[in-house]
XYZ file of C-alpha atoms in Angstrom:
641
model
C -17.675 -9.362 34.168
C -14.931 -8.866 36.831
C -11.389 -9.825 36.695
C -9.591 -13.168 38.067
C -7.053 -12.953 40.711
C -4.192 -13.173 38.307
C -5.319 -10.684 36.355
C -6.086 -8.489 38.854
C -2.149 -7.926 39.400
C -1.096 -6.625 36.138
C -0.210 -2.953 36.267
C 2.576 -1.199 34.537
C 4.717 -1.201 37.353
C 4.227 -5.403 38.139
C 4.889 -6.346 34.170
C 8.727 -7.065 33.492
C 9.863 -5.271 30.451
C 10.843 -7.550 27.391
C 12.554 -7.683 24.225
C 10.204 -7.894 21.532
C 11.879 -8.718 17.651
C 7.678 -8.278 16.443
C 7.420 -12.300 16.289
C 7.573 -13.531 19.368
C 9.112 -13.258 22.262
C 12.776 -13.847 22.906
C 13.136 -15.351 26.229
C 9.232 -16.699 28.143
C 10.785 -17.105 30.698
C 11.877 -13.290 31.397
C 7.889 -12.330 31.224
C 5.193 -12.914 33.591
C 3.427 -16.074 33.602
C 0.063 -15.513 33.517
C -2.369 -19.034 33.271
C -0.680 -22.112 33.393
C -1.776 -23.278 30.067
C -4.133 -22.340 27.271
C -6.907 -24.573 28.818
C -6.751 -22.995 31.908
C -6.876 -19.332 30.248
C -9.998 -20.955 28.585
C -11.589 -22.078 31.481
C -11.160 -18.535 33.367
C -12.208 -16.882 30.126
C -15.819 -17.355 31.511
C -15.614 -15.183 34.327
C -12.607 -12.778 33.531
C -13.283 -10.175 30.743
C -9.244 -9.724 30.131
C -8.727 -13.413 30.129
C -11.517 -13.822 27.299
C -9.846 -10.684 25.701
C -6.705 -12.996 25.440
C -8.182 -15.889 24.624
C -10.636 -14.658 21.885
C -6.991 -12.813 20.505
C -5.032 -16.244 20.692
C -7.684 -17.962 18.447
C -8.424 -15.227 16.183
C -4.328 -14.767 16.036
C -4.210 -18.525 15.393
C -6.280 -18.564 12.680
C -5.205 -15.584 10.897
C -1.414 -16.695 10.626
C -1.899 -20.192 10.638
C 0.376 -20.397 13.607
C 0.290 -23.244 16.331
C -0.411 -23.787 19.769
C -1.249 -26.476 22.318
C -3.284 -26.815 24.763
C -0.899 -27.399 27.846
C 1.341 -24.168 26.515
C 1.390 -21.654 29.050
C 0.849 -17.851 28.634
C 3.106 -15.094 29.231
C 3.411 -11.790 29.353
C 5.628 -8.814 28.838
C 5.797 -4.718 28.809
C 6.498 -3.219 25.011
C 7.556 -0.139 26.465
C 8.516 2.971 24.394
C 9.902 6.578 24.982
C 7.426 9.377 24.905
C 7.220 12.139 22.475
C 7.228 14.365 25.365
C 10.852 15.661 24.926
C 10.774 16.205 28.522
C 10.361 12.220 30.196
C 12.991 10.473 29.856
C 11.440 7.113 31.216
C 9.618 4.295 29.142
C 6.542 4.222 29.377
C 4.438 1.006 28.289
C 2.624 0.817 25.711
C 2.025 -2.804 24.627
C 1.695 -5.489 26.344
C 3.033 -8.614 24.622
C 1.057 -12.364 25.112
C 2.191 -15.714 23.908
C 1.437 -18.904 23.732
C 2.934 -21.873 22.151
C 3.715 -20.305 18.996
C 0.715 -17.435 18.890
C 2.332 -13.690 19.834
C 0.253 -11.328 19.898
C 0.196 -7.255 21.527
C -2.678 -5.899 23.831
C -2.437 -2.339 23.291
C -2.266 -0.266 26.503
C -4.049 3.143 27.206
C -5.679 5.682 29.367
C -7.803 8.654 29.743
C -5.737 12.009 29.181
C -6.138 12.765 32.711
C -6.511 10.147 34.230
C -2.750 9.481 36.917
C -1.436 6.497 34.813
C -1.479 9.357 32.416
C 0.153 12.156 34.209
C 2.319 9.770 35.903
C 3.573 8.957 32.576
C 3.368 5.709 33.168
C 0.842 4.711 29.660
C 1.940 6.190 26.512
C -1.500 5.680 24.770
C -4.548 7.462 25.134
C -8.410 7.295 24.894
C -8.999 8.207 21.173
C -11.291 11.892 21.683
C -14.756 11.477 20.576
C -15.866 11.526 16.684
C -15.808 15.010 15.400
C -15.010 16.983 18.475
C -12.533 19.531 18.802
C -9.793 17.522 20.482
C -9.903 14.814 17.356
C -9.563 17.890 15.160
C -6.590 19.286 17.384
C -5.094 15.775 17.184
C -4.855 15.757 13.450
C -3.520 19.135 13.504
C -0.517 18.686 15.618
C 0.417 15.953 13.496
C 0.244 18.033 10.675
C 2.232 20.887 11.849
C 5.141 18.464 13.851
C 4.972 16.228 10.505
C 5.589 20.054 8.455
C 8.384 21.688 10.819
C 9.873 18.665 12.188
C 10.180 15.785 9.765
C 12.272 17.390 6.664
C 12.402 14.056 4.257
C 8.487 14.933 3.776
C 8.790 18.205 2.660
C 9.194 19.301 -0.716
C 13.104 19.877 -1.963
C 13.462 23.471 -3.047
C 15.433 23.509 -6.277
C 13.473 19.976 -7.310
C 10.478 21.022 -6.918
C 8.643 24.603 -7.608
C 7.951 25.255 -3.904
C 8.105 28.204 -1.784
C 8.633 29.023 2.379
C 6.228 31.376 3.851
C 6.462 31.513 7.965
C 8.223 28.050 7.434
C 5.274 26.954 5.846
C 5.458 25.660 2.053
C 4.006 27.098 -0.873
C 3.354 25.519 -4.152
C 1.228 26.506 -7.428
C -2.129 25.116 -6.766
C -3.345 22.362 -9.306
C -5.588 23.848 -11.981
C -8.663 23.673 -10.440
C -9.411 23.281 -7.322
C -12.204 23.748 -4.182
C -12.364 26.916 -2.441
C -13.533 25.947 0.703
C -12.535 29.148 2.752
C -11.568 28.265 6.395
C -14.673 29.012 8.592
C -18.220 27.325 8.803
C -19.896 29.650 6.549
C -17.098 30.303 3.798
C -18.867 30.080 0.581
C -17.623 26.523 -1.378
C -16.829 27.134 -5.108
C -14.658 25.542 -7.754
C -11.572 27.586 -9.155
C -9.155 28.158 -12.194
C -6.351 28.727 -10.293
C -4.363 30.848 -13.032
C -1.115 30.163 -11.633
C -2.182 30.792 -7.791
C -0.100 29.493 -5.085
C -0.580 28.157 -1.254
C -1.526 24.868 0.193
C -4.160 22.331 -0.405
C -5.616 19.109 0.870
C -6.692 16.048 -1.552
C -9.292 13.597 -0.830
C -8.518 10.012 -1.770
C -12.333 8.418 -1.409
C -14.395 5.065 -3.267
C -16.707 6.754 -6.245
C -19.968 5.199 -5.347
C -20.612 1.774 -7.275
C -24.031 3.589 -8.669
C -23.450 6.260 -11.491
C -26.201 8.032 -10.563
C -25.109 8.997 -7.333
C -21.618 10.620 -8.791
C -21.229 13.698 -7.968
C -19.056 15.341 -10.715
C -18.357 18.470 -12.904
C -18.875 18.197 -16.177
C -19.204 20.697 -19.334
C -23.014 21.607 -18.447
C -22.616 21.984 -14.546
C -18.828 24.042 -14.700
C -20.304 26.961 -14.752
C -22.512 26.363 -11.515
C -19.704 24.565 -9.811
C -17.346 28.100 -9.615
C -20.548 30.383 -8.569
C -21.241 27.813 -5.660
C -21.731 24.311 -4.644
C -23.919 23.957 -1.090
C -22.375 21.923 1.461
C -25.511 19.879 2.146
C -25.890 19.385 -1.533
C -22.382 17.390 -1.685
C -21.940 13.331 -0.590
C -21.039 13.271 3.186
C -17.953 11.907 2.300
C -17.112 15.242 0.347
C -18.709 17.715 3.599
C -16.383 15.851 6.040
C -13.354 16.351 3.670
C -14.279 19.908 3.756
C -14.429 20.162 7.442
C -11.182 18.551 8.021
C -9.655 20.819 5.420
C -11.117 23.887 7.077
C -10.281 22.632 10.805
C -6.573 22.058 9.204
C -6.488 26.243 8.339
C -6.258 24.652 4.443
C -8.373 27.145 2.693
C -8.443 24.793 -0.750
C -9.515 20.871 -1.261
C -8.808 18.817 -4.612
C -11.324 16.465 -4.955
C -10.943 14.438 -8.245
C -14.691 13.807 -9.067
C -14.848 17.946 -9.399
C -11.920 19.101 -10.197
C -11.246 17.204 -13.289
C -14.615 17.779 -16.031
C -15.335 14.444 -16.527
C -17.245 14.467 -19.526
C -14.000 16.472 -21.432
C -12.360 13.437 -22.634
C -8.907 15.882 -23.235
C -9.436 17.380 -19.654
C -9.458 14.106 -18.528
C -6.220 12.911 -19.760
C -4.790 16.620 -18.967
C -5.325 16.151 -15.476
C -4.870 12.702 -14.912
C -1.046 12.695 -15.834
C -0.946 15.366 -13.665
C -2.070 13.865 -10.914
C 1.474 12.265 -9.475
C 2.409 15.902 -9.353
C -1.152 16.593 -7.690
C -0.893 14.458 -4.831
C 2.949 14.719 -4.539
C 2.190 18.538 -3.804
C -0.707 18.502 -1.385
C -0.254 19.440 1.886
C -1.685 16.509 3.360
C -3.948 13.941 2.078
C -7.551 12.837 3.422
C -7.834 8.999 2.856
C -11.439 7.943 3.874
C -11.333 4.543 4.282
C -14.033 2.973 6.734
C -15.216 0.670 4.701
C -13.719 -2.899 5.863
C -13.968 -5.379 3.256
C -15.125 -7.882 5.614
C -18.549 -5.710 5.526
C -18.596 -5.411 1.807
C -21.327 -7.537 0.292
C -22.093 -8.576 -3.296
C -24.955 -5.420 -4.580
C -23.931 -2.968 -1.897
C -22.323 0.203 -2.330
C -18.797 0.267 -1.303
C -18.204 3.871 -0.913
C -18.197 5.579 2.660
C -21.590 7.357 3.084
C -19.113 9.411 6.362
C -16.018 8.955 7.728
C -16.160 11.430 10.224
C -18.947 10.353 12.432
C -17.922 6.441 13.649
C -17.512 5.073 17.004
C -15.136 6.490 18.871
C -14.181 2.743 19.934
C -15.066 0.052 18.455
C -13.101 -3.219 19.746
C -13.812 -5.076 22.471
C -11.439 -2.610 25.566
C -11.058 -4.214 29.609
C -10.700 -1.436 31.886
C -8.349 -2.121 34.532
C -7.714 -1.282 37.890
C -4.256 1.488 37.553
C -2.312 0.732 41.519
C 0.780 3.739 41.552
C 4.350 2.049 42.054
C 2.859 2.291 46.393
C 0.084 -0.009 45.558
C -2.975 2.654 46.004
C -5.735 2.788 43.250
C -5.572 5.676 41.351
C -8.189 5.090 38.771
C -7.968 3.175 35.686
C -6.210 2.175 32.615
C -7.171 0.412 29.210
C -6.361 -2.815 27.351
C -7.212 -3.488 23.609
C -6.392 -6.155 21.339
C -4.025 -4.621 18.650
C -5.353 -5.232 15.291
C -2.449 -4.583 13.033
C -3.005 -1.876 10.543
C -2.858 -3.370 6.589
C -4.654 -1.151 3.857
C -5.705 -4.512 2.072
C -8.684 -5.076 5.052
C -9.822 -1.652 3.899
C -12.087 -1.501 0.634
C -10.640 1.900 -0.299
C -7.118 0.174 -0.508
C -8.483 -2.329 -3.080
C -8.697 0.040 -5.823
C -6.323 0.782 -8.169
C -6.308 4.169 -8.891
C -5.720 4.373 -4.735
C -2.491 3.198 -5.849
C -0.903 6.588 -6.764
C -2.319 8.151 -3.803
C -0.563 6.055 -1.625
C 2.890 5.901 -3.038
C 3.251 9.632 -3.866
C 1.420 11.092 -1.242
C 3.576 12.651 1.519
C 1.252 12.707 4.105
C -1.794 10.706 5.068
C -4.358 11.113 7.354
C -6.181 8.051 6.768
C -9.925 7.631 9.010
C -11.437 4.012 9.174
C -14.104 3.191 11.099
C -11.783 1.846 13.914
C -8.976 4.214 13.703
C -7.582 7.760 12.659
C -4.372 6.889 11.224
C -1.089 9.151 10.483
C 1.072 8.017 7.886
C 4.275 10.366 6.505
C 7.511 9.616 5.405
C 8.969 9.935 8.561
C 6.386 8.272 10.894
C 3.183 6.828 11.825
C 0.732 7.381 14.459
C -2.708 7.078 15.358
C -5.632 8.404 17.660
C -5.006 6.080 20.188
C -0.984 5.825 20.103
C -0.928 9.574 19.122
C 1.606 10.044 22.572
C 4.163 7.612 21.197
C 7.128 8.284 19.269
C 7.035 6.449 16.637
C 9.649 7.330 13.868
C 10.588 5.576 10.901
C 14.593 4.681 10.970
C 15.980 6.327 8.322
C 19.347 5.753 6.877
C 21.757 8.309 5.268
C 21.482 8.178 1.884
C 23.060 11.396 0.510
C 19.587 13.003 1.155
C 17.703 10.727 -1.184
C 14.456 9.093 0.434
C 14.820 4.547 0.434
C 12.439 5.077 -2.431
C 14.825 6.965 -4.701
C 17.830 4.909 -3.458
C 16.483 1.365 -3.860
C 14.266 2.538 -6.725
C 14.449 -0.820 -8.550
C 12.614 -2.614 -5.856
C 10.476 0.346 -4.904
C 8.528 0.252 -8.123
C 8.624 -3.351 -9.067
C 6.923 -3.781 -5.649
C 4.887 -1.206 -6.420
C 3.723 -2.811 -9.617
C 3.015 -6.022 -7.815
C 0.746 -4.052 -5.442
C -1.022 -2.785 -8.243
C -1.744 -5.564 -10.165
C -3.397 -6.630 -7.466
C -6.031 -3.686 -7.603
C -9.480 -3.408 -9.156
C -10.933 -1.269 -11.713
C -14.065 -0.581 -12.718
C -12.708 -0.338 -16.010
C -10.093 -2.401 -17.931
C -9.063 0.626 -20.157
C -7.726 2.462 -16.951
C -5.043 -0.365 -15.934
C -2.392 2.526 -17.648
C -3.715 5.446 -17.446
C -4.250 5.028 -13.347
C -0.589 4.033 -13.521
C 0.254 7.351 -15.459
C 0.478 9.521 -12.937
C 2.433 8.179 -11.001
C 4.610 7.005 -14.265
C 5.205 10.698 -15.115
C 6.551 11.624 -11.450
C 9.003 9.133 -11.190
C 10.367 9.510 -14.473
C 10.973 12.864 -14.412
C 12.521 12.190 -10.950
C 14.546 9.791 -11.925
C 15.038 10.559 -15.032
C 13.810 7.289 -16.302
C 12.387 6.605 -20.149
C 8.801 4.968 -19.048
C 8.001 2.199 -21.296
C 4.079 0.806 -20.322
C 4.928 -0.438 -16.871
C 8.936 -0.860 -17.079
C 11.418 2.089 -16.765
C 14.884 1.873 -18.916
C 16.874 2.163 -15.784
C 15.434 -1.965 -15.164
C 14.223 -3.258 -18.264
C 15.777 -6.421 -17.523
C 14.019 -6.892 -14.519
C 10.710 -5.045 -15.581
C 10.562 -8.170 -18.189
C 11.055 -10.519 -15.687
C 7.251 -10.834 -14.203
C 5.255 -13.949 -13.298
C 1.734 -14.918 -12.472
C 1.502 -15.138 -8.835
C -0.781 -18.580 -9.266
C -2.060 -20.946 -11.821
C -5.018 -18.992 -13.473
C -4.993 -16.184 -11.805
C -4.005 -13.731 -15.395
C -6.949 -13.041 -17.572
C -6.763 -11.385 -21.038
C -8.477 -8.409 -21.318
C -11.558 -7.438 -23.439
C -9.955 -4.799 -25.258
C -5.870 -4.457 -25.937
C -4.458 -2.582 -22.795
C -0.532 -3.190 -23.518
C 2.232 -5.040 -25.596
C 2.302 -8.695 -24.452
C 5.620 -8.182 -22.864
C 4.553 -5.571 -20.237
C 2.264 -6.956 -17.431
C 0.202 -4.092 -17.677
C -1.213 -6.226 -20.894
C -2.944 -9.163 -18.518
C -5.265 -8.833 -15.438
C -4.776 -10.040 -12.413
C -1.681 -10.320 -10.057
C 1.891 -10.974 -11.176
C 5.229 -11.310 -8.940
C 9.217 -10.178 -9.845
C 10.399 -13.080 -7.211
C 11.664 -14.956 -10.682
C 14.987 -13.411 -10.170
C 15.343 -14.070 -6.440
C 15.447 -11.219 -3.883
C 19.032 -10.547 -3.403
C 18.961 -9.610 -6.996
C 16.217 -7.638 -6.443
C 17.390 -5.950 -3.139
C 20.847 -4.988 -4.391
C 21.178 -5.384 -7.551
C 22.513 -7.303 -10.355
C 26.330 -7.912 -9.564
C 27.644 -7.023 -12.759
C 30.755 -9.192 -12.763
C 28.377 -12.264 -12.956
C 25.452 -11.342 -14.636
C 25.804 -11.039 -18.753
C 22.735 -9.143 -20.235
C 21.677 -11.018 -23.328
C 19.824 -8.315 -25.156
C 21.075 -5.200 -26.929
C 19.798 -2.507 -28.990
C 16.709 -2.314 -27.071
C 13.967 -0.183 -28.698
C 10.682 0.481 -27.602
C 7.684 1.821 -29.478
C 4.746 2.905 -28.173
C 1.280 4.350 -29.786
C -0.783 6.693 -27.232
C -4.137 6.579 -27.529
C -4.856 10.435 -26.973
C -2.737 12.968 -25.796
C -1.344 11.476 -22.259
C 2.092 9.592 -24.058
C 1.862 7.509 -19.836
C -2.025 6.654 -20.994
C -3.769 4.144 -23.088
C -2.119 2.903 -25.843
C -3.764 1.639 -29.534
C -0.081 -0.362 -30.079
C 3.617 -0.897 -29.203
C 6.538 -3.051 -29.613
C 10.137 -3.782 -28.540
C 12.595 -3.926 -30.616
C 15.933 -5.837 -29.525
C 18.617 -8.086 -30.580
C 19.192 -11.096 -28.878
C 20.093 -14.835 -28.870
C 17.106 -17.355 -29.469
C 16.592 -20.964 -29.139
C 13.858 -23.661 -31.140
C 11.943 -25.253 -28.394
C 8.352 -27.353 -28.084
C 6.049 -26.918 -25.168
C 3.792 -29.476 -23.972
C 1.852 -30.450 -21.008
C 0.943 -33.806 -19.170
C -2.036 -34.333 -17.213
C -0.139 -35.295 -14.234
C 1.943 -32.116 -14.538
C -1.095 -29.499 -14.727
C -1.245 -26.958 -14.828
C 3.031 -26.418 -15.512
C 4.383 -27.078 -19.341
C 7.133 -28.587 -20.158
C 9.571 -26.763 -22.043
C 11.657 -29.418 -24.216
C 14.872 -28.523 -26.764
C 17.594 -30.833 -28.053
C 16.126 -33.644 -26.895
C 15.749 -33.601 -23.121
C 13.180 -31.565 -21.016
C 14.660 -27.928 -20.001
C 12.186 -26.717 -17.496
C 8.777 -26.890 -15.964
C 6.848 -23.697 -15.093
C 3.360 -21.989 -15.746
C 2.133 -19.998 -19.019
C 1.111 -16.362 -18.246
C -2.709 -18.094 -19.392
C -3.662 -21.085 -19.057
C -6.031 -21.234 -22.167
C -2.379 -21.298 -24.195
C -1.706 -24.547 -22.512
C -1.290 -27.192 -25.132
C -3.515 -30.115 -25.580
C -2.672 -33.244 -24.090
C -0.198 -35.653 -26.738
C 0.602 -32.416 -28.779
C 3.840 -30.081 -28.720
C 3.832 -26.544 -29.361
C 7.160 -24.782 -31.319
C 8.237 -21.582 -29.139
C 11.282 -19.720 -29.534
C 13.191 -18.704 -25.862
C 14.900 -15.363 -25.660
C 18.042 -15.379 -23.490
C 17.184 -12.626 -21.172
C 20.134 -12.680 -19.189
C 22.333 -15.257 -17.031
C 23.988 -15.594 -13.862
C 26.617 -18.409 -15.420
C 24.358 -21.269 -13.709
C 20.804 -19.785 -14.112
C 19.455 -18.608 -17.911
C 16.142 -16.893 -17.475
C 14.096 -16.568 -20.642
C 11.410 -14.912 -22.072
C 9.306 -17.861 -23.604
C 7.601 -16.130 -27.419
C 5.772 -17.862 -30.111
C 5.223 -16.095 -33.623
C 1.866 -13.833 -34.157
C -0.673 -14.232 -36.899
C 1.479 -12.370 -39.333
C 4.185 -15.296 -38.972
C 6.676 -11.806 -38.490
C 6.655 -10.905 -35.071
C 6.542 -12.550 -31.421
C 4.931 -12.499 -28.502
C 4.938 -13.389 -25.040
C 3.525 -16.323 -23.528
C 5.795 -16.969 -20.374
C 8.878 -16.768 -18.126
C 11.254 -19.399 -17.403
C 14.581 -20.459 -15.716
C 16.692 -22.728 -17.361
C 20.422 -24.658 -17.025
C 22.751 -21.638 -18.565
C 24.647 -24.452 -20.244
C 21.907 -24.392 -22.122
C 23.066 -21.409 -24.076
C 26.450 -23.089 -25.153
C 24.846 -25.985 -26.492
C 23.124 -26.539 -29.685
C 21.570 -24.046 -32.624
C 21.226 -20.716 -30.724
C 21.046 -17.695 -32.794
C 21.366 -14.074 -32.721
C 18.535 -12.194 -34.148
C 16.719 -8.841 -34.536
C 13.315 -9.386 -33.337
C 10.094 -7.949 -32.670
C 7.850 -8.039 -29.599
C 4.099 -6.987 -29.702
């Protein structure tokens, strides 16, 4: 398929450069025009391969975000251009081009062949991704790693903070307690290691265990010994081979790979090493994600985990090849156009499980490989095999050398437990102790009490959670958590309760009045991991109550109504809907004055346990904060379970 006439004049040189805010475009009228309208881009889509390029991206675009277009809206287009990382061009280069129509914006991603003139001219700041498992891919991920080590200092390791050495600029930390010796050439012999205190650099793999048991491949108590003579490299999954390669191509001599390193039959090992295991990933040099399985391919009975990741196509979405004219109008080869498919972890299987979690927050790099894309990801920037000649740097403000993570902590974890409770596990019984490692890092770094999913410096706001949607909480099979930590339900809960300029900045102090004092938390580990499974817990806290009755109407399902001193106080949703009350009956409740904002009083919504002592939760409300003057509220020492 050839190109139409119109399309046959873009080139970087002939697109006007735009303003892009990454909605839509500013000003249409500043761009290009391409078609006249939608229906004429449709009609030319038949015999013009960038034109059906456009048009398949403007429906699939459409559809995606649920944003609008007509028929008669015309298209236009623009040049996302960006500086180079080549320190010395000065000039833009492009390396988007933007497309919209009606209310549809979308990016075609431009690129060329390494040495190809559009190239050398500097005139396309993407490249041709190099081909799967070839020495140029391998070089690619490599000068990431080393610019990412000796240029971007908010992802290295704080000396002082952390126990971390410099050798040749190069850090140096105590390796985890076991881990792979994978040497650095072909035929290094692979074995697992104590590693008694030994120190130098290591790579983790973050991978999907295989759905089938049988196909685990682990260390346990009867195959230790066997595991530190030697492990083949054909006998391993092909997921754990191309981890090795990568590590050894990377000059990373050791690989911690969870399945092996931790005995997984040694119940204590187990919970040993999987508190550790913030600190594990915190410390890793880099961090293999392989994540080519897309959900979308993910079927009910098949095996989710990656058989490979390093063997894929080197380019797998539709790509026009254009015709590259110099700024004198001569052909001098070629150039590429691609439909940008935005990267987001949840269209990756891999980023769907919840012990992933930990690996993604505390991880400081990532080199993540899907089956479209090799993907960079570090504190300080993002790149990937395609864009790898952009510079693409995080803005980062100065906050007195703390990361926006330790700075806006608040809103750093409670999105971070939102993201999680959004995860899967294969087992219920894990929903803390996947959270534990991660628990343990950030509470020694910010010096945080860790109470089953809420940290002292925001208990307030920690007790503040939601479900996201009628029905979407379950209970689980076995007792996970106290009822007021959402660690206690399945399924996915949201902080938005409070409103997000709460959230963002904080609680303004000279409005806000905290209702609760002398708050006490008691919690019962399970085994020896105090961030693990628990067998009980409670709060303790003194605080203002109020009577109330909760019913529920037909017409009003699935909210309750929440009704005291004779007149209805709120509406909203039980954390389950199997504690909705029957229809015609009322429900007694007692509502714990959280805290108030002088015209909002958000309360924790309890009702008494078997033993007729002790509360629990049941929801989360907003009510009128007159409420609190009025009628028989009373201060009280209470118990939460």
């Amino acid at each position: 398929m050839s190109l139409c006439w119109i399309c046959e004049q873009i080139t970087p040189s002939t697109l006007k450069q735009i303003k892009f805010d990454g909605i839509r475009i500013r000003d249409p009228t500043s761009c290009n025009k391409h078609h006249h309208s939608f229906q004429a881009l449709e009609d030319s889509a038949s015999n013009c391969e960038l034109c059906k390029l456009v048009y398949d991206s403007i429906l699939y675009d459409d559809k995606r975000l649920e944003r609008g277009f007509r028929r008669e809206d015309p298209i236009y287009m623009g040049a996302w251009m960006e500086l180079p990382r080549d320190p010395e061009s000065v000039a833009p280069q492009i390396c988007e081009i933007v497309v919209q129509c009606g209310e549809v914006a979308l990016t075609l991603l431009a690129f060329a062949d390494p040495c190809s003139e559009a190239a050398l001219v500097k005139d396309v700041v993407g490249r041709l991704p190099p081909e799967a498992e070839s020495k140029a891919q391998y070089e690619m991920v490599a000068r990431w790693l080393h610019e990412c080590m000796h240029d971007h200092p908010a992802c290295n390791l704080t000396v002082g903070q952390e126990q971390v050495k410099y050798e040749n600029g190069l850090e140096t930390v105590e390796l985890p307690s076991r881990v792979l010796d994978v040497g650095t050439s072909v035929g290094s012999k692979i074995r697992l290691t104590e590693s008694s205190g030994i120190e130098g650099q290591y790579a983790v793999l973050s991978h999907r265990w295989p759905t089938d048991p049988l196909q685990h491949f682990i260390t346990t108590t009867t195959t230790l010994s066997d595991r530190k003579s030697a492990i083949q490299l054909e006998d391993m999954p092909q997921t754990f081979q191309d981890a090795v390669k990568v590590s050894r191509e990377l000059g990373i001599r050791y690989l911690w790979i969870d399945s092996l390193c931790i005995i997984q039959d040694d119940v204590r090992d187990w919970e040993q090493q999987s508190v550790l295991m913030g600190k594990i990933y915190y410390h890793g040099t880099v961090t293999i994600m392989a994540a080519s399985k897309p959900i979308a391919t993910v079927e009910p009975g098949w095996d989710a985990s990656p058989k490979e990741f390093l063997r894929r196509p080197a380019l797998s979405l539709p790509m026009v090849k254009m015709d590259y004219y110099d700024r004198n109008g001569s052909l001098q080869g070629n150039w590429f156009l691609q439909y940008r498919k935005r990267f987001r972890s949840h269209g990756w299987e891999l980023f769907t499980r919840g012990w992933v979690v930990q690996e993604e927050l505390l991880s400081r790099r990532k080199v993540i490989y899907t089956q479209e894309r090799i993907r960079w990801h570090c504190r300080s920037g993002t790149s990937s095999d395609v864009e790898r000649e952009r510079y693409n740097k995080f803005a980062k403000k100065s906050l007195g050398g703390e990361g926006w993570e330790d700075y806006y902590f608040v809103v750093h974890w409670l999105g971070s437990a939102e993201m999680y409770s959004e995860r899967s596990l294969t087992f219920e019984s894990d929903m803390l102790p996947a959270l534990s490692g991660i628990a343990m890092h950030f509470s020694k770094r910010h010096g945080q009490d860790y109470h089953a999913g809420i940290f002292s410096g925001s208990i307030l706001e920690g007790l503040l959670w939601r479900s996201e949607y009628p029905g979407c909480l379950s209970r689980p099979t076995k007792y996970i958590a106290p009822s007021w930590s959402w660690t206690s339900l399945l399924g996915p809960i949201r902080y938005d309760i409070l409103g997000k300029d709460n959230i963002d900045r904080g609680f303004d102090t000279t409005v806000i009045t905290n209702l609760l004092e002398d708050i006490q938390f008691k919690l019962y580990a399970e085994g020896e991991n105090i961030y693990g499974r628990l067998k009980g817990g409670k709060m303790e806290l003194t605080g203002w109550l109020k009577r109330a009755e909760i019913s529920h109407e037909e017409s009003k399902c699935p909210l309750v109504s929440l009704r005291a001193d004779g007149k209805q106080m709120a509406l909203f949703l039980l954390d389950l809907l199997e504690d909705i009350p029957a229809a015609l009956s009322a429900v007694e409740v007692e509502c714990l004055y959280v805290l108030t904002d002088r015209e909002k009083l958000y309360v924790l919504v309890l009702r008494r346990t078997k033993n007729g002592r002790d509360y629990e939760r049941v929801g989360v409300t907003i009510a009128d904060a007159a409420w609190f003057e009025e009628g028989d509220a009373r201060k009280e020492s209470i118990v939460i379970v």
